[in-house]
Coordinates of C-alpha atoms and ligand atoms in Angstrom, one line a residue:
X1 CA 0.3 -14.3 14.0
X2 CA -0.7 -17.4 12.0
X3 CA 1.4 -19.6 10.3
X4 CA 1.6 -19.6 6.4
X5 CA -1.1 -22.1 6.0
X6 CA -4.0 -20.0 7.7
X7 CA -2.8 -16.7 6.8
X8 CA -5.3 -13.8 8.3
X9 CA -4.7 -11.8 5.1
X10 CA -5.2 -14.8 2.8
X11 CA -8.6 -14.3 2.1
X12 CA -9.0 -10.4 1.3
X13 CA -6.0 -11.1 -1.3
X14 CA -7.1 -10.6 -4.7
X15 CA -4.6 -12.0 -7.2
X16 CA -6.7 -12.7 -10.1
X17 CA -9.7 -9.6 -10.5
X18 CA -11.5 -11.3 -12.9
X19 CA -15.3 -11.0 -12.0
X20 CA -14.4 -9.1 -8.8
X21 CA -17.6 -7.5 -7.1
X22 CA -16.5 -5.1 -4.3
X23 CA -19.9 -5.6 -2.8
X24 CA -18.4 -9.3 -1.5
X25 CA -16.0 -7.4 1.1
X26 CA -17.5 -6.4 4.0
X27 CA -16.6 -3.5 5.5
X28 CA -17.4 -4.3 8.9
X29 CA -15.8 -7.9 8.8
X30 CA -13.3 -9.3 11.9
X31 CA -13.4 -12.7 9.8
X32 CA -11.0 -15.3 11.6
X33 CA -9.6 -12.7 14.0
X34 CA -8.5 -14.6 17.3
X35 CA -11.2 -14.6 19.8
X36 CA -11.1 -11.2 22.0
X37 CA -11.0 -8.9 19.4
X38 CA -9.4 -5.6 19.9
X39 CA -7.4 -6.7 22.9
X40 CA -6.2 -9.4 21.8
X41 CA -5.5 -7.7 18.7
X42 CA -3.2 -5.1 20.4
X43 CA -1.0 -8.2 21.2
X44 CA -0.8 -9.9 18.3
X45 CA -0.5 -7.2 16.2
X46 CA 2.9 -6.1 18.8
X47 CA 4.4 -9.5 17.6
X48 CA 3.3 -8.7 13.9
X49 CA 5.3 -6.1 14.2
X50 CA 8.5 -7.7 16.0
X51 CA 8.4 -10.3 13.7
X52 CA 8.5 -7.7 10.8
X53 CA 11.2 -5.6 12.2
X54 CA 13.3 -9.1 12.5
X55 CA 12.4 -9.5 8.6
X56 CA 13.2 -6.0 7.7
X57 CA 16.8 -6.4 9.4
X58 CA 17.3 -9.3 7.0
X59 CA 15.9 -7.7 4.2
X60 CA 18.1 -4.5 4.9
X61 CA 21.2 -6.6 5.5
X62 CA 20.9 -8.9 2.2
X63 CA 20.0 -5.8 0.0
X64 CA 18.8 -7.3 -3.3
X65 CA 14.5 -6.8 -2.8
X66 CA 12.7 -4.0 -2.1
X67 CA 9.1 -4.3 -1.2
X68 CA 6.6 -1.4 -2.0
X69 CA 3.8 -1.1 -0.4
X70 CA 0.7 1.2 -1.9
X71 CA -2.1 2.1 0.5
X72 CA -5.5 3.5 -1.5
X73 CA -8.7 4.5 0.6
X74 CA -11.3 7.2 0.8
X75 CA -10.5 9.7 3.7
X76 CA -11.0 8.6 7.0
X77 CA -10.7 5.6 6.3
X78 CA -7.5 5.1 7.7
X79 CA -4.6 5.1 5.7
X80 CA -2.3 7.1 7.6
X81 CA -2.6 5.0 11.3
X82 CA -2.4 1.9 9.7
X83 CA 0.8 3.1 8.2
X84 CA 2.1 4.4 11.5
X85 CA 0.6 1.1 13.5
X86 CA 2.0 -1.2 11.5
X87 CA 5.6 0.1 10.5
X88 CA 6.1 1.1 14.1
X89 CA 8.6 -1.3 14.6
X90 CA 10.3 -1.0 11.9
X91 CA 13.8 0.5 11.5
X92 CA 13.3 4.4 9.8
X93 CA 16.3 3.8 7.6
X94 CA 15.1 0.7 5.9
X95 CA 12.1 2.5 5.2
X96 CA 10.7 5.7 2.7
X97 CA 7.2 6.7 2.8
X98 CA 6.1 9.1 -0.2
X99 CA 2.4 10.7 0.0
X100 CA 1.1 11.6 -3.3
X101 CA -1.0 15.0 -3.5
X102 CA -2.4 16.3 -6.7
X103 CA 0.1 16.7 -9.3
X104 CA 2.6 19.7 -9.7
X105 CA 2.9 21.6 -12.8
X106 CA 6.2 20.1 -13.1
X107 CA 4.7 16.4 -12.4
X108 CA 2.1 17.6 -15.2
X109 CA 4.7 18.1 -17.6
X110 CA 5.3 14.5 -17.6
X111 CA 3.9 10.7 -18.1
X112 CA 1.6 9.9 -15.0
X113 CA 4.1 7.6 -13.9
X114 CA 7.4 9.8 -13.6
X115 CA 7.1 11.0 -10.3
X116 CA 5.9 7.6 -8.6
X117 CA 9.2 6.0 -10.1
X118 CA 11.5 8.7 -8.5
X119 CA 10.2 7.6 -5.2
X120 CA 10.8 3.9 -5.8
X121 CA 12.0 1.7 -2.5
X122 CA 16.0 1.2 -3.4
X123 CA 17.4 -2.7 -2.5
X124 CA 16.9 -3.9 0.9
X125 CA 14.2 -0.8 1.9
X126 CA 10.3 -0.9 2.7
X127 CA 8.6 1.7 -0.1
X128 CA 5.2 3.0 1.6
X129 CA 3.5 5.1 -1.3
X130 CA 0.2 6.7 0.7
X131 CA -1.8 7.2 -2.6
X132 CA -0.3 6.1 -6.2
X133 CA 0.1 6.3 -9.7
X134 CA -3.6 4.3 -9.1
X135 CA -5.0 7.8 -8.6
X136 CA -4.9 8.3 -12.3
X137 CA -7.7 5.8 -12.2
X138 CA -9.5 6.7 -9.8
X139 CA -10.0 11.2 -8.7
X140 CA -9.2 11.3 -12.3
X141 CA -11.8 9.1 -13.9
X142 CA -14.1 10.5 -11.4
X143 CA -13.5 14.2 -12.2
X144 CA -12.4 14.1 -16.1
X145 CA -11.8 17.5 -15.7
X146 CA -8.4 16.7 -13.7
X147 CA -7.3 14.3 -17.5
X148 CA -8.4 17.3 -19.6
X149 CA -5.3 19.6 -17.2
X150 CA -3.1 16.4 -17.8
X151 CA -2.1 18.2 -21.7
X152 CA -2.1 15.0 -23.0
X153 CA -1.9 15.3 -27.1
X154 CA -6.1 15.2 -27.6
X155 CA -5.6 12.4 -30.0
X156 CA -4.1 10.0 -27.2
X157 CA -7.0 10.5 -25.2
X158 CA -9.9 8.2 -25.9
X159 CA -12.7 6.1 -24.5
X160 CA -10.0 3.6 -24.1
X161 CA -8.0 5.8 -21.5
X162 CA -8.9 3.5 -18.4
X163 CA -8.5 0.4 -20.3
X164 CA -4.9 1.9 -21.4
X165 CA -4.1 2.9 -18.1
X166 CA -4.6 -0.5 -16.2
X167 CA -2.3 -2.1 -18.7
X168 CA 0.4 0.2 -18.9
X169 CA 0.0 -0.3 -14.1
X170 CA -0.2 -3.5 -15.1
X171 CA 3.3 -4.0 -17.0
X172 CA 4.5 -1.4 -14.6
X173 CA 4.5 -3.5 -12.1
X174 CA 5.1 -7.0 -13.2
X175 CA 8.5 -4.6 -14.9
X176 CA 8.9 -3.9 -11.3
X177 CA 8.6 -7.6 -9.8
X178 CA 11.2 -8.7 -12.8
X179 CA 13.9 -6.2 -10.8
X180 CA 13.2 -7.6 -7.6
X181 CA 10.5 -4.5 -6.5
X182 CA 8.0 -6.5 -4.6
X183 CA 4.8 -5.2 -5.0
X184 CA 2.1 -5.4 -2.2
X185 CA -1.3 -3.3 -2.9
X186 CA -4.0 -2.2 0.1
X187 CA -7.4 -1.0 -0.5
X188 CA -8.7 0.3 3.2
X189 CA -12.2 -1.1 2.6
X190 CA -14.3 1.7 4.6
X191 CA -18.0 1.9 4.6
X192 CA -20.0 5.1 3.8
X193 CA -22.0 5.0 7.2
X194 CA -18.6 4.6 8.7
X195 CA -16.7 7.4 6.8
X196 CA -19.6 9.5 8.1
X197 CA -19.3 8.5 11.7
X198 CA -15.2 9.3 11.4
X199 CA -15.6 12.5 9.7
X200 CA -17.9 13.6 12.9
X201 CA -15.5 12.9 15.1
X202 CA -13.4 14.9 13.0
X203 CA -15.7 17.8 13.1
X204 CA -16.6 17.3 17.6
X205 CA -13.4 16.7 18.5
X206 CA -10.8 20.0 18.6
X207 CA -8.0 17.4 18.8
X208 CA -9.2 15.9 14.9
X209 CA -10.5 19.3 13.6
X210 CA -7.0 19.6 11.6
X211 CA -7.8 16.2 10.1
X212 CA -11.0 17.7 8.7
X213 CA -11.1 19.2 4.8
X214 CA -13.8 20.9 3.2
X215 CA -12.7 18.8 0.0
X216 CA -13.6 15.3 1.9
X217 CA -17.1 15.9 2.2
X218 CA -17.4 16.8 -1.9
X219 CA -15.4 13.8 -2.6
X220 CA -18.2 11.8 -0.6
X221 CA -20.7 12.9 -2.7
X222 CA -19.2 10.9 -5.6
X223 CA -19.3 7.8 -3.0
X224 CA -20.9 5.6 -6.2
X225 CA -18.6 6.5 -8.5
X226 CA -15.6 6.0 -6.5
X227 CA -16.5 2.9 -5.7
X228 CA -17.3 1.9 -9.3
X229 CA -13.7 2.8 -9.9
X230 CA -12.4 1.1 -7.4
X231 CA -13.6 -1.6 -8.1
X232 CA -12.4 -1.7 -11.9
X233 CA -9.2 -0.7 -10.7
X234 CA -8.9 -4.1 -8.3
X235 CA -10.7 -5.9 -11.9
X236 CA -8.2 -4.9 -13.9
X237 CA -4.8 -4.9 -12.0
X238 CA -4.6 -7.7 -9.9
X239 CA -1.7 -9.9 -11.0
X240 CA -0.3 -13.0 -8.8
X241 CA 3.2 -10.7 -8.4
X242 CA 1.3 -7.6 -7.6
X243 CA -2.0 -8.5 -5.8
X244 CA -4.2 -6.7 -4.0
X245 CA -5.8 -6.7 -0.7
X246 CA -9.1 -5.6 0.4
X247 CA -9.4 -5.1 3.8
X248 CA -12.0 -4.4 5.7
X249 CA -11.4 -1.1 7.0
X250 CA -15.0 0.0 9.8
X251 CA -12.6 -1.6 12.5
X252 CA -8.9 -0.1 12.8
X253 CA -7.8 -2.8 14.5
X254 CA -8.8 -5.3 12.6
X255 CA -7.3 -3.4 9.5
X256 CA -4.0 -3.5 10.8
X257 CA -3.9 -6.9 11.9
X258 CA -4.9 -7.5 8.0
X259 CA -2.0 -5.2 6.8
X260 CA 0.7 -6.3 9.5
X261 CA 0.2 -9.9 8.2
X262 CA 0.1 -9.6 4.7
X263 CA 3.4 -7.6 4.7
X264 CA 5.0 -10.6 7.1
X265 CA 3.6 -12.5 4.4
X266 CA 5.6 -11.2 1.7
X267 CA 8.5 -10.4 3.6
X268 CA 8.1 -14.4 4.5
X269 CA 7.8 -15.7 0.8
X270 CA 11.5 -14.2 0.1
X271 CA 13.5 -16.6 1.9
X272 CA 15.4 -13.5 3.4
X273 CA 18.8 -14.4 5.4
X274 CA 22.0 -12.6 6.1
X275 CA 24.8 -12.5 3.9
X276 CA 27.0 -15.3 4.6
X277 CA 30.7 -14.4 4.7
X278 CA 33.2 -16.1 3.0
X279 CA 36.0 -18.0 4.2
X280 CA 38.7 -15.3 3.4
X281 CA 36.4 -12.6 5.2
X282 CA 36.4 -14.8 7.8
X283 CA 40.2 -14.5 8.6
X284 CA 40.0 -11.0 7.8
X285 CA 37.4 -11.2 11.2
X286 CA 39.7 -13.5 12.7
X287 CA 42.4 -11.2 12.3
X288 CA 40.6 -7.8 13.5
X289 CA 39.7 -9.7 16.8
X290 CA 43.0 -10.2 17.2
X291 CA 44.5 -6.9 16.6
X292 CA 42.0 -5.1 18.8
X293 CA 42.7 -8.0 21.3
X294 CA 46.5 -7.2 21.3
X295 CA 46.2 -3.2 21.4
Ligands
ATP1 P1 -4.8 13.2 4.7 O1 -6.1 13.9 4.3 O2 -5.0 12.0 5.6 O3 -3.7 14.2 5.2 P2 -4.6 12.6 1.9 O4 -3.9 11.6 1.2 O5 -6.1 12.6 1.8 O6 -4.2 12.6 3.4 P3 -4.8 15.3 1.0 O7 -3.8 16.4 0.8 O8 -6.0 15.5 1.8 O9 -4.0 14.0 1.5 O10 -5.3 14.8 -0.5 C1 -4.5 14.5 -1.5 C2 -5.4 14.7 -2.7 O11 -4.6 14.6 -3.9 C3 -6.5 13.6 -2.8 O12 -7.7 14.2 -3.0 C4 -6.1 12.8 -4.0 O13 -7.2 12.3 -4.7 C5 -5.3 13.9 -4.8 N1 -4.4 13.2 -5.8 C6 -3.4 12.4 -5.6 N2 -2.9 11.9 -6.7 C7 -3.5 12.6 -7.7 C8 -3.4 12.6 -9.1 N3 -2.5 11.9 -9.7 N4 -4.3 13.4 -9.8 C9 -5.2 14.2 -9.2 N5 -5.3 14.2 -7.8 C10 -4.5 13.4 -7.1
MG2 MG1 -7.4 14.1 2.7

């Protein structure tokens, strides 16, 4: 994988949204991918991951960050490989993945951000939200229908609600980098003519058929509006300490190469090392090699 200075994920990073366009992202880039494409990819993308697990041990070990990582898409468009793909090598006790479905009565009986923060990475883990509090933004502004269920006091909800919404994320978060929560954000950058292709082989192959849901194909149908939301969403809540990336997302491999590096990436900035032990632990090591020596 590269070095800091050419970064793979560098350039899909959006830490500053103002003037965003999502229409500048292509969906089908490989953009500065090593020569060889998918093969080669398969290699690198096995030393992302070593290198990752190496960093995870650290982080584990030193136990004062926790990243989180939050993963947004339109189905199919491949949330839940790259999560497997790219924390494959990771240790599963250093790591917590929480999947947000449409809200519980119970979760409705609360602020939309209640349940996200009972599933927050504790020190020294990897967080893996697959969907987020940023669905309030986005199946909710698409179908107000969902905000009217929310039982919201009517005089708290206003024209405003979206504007509200990506500030209160927007503190959230930069709450969250203050107590060492480092917060990584992935929009899986599919393409409607791709999305399609997927969802075929979905509906061909006996193997994906459980993949398939009815509800997919009338999300689709809002394509337009989705994507207007999405792109607010990146406008509006991309912060330097909680960025996020768009990554292309018509070639899998390519997206995880994306992912795998901007998570090295962070991992990287926190100068993660293992506790060094002090001088009277030391002897007390000294002392236990003894012992065991002498039994
Ligand atoms: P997969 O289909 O790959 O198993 P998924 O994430 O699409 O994974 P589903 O059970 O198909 O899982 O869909 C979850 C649904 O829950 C999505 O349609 C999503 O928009 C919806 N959802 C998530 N959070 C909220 C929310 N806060 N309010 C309303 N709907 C939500
Ligand atoms: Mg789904």
């Amino acid at each position: 994988m590269a070095d800091s200075r050419h970064r793979l994920s560098r350039q899909f990073r959006v830490s500053n949204g103002d003037g965003f366009e999502l229409k500048h992202v292509d969906p089908g880039s490989t953009d500065h991918a090593e020569p060889g494409g998918k093969q080669v990819a398969a290699a690198a993308l096995a030393q992302g991951v070593e290198r990752m697990a190496e960093l995870q041990d650290k982080l584990y070990a030193q136990d004062r960050w926790a990243l989180l990582l939050i993963f947004q898409a339109m189905d199919a468009a491949g949330k839940d490989g790259t999560i497997k793909h790219v924390m494959s090598g990771v240790n599963p006790q250093g790591c917590q993945v929480s999947s947000f479905k449409a809200p519980s009565a119970i979760d409705l009986d609360h602020d939309y951000l209640w349940r996200a923060n009972q599933c927050l990475p504790e020190r020294g883990r990897i967080g893996i939200f697959n969907r987020s509090y940023y669905e309030e933004t986005l199946v909710v502004r698409v179908h107000p229908e969902m905000l009217a269920r929310q039982t919201i006091p009517p005089e708290l909800v206003g024209e405003d609600i979206w504007q509200q919404r990506y500030r209160d994320i927007r503190h959230y978060e930069d709450y969250l980098g203050r107590n060492g929560v480092v917060v990584r954000k992935f929009f899986l950058h599919v393409s409607k003519k791709e999305q399609k292709r997927r969802f075929l082989e979905r509906l061909d192959n006996p193997e994906k058929n459980w993949k398939f849901s009815a509800a997919d194909i009338r999300e689709r149908a809002h394509w337009e509006a989705y994507m207007d939301s999405y792109e607010q969403m990146i406008r509006h809540t991309s912060t330097e300490r909680a960025p996020w990336y768009v990554v292309p997302a018509d070639h899998k491999w390519f997206t995880r190469l994306v992912v795998a590096d901007a998570v090295i990436d962070a991992l990287e900035s926190l100068n993660l090392a293992y506790p060094t032990v002090s001088e009277e632990a030391r002897r007390a090591l000294a002392e236990a090699h003894q012992q065991l020596l002498e039994e």
